Amino acid sequence: EVLRKLDALGVRISVDDFGTGYSSLSYLQRFPVHTLKVDKSFVDSLGGGGDATMVQIIVGLAHTLKMEVVAEGIEKPEQLAHLKQLGCEFGQGYLFSKPVEVDAAVEMLRSGKRF
């Protein structure tokens, strides 16, 4: 009920580390989820000849359910290229920036830097 109220207020809800731990397909039906976050353990396999199957499945599932996808832990340009090819809309990781304070993050967003 709390998630539905947040959704009604316009809060976007993400399932973090999708495909690992306690994440479940049932969450996608029970809760108003907007975004799936692909766990770094799956991203690590990209760009180095590893298996992209799980990332491809997660991206496809999210898009079928009209959700966006965020890939976590992007460290190499090859991973980013592969994620773009798979249709992943968003990413985070050291390739873009080390963790920064709020003011630095706001400045990065204002600068409009694109990858």
XYZ file of C-alpha atoms in Angstrom, residues 26-105:
80
model
C 6.316 -11.635 -8.386
C 7.473 -8.141 -7.329
C 6.935 -6.969 -10.879
C 3.243 -7.871 -10.702
C 2.547 -6.921 -7.092
C 4.287 -3.557 -6.904
C 4.232 -0.413 -9.065
C 7.798 -0.820 -10.339
C 9.212 1.577 -12.943
C 12.823 0.470 -13.249
C 14.900 -2.693 -13.008
C 18.529 -2.323 -11.968
C 20.849 -4.953 -13.431
C 23.287 -6.185 -10.809
C 27.003 -5.550 -11.335
C 27.673 -9.292 -11.292
C 25.849 -9.562 -14.638
C 27.488 -6.428 -16.077
C 30.935 -7.831 -15.221
C 30.448 -10.541 -17.842
C 29.977 -8.031 -20.668
C 32.622 -6.789 -23.040
C 35.163 -9.459 -22.292
C 33.720 -12.353 -24.206
C 31.459 -13.315 -21.298
C 27.866 -14.417 -21.538
C 25.391 -11.560 -21.985
C 22.332 -13.809 -21.745
C 21.142 -12.690 -18.307
C 21.483 -8.990 -19.117
C 19.645 -9.531 -22.401
C 16.825 -11.340 -20.567
C 16.507 -8.640 -17.894
C 16.482 -5.823 -20.460
C 13.914 -7.670 -22.586
C 11.702 -8.406 -19.580
C 11.831 -4.798 -18.409
C 10.950 -3.444 -21.838
C 8.110 -5.945 -22.267
C 6.699 -4.676 -18.952
C 7.209 -1.022 -20.040
C 10.008 -0.434 -17.534
C 13.374 1.243 -17.851
C 16.700 -0.449 -17.114
C 19.730 0.766 -15.153
C 22.960 -1.233 -15.328
C 25.121 -1.089 -12.213
C 28.891 -1.252 -12.011
C 29.879 -0.206 -15.516
C 33.665 0.048 -15.500
C 34.761 -0.488 -19.113
C 33.805 1.168 -22.408
C 33.167 -2.309 -23.853
C 30.531 -2.952 -21.198
C 28.839 0.349 -22.000
C 28.839 -0.409 -25.717
C 27.328 -3.840 -25.131
C 24.650 -2.436 -22.806
C 23.714 0.205 -25.372
C 23.465 -2.521 -28.014
C 21.121 -4.480 -25.723
C 18.906 -1.399 -25.286
C 19.799 -0.507 -21.716
C 18.765 3.113 -21.160
C 20.785 4.066 -18.079
C 23.998 3.095 -16.344
C 26.095 3.837 -13.336
C 29.633 2.973 -12.396
C 33.249 4.066 -12.249
C 33.401 4.493 -16.023
C 31.293 7.626 -15.512
C 32.535 8.821 -12.134
C 33.726 7.796 -8.727
C 31.153 8.467 -5.970
C 30.748 12.223 -5.480
C 29.033 14.582 -3.060
C 25.642 16.076 -3.948
C 27.008 19.421 -5.195
C 29.425 17.685 -7.570
C 26.646 15.412 -8.849
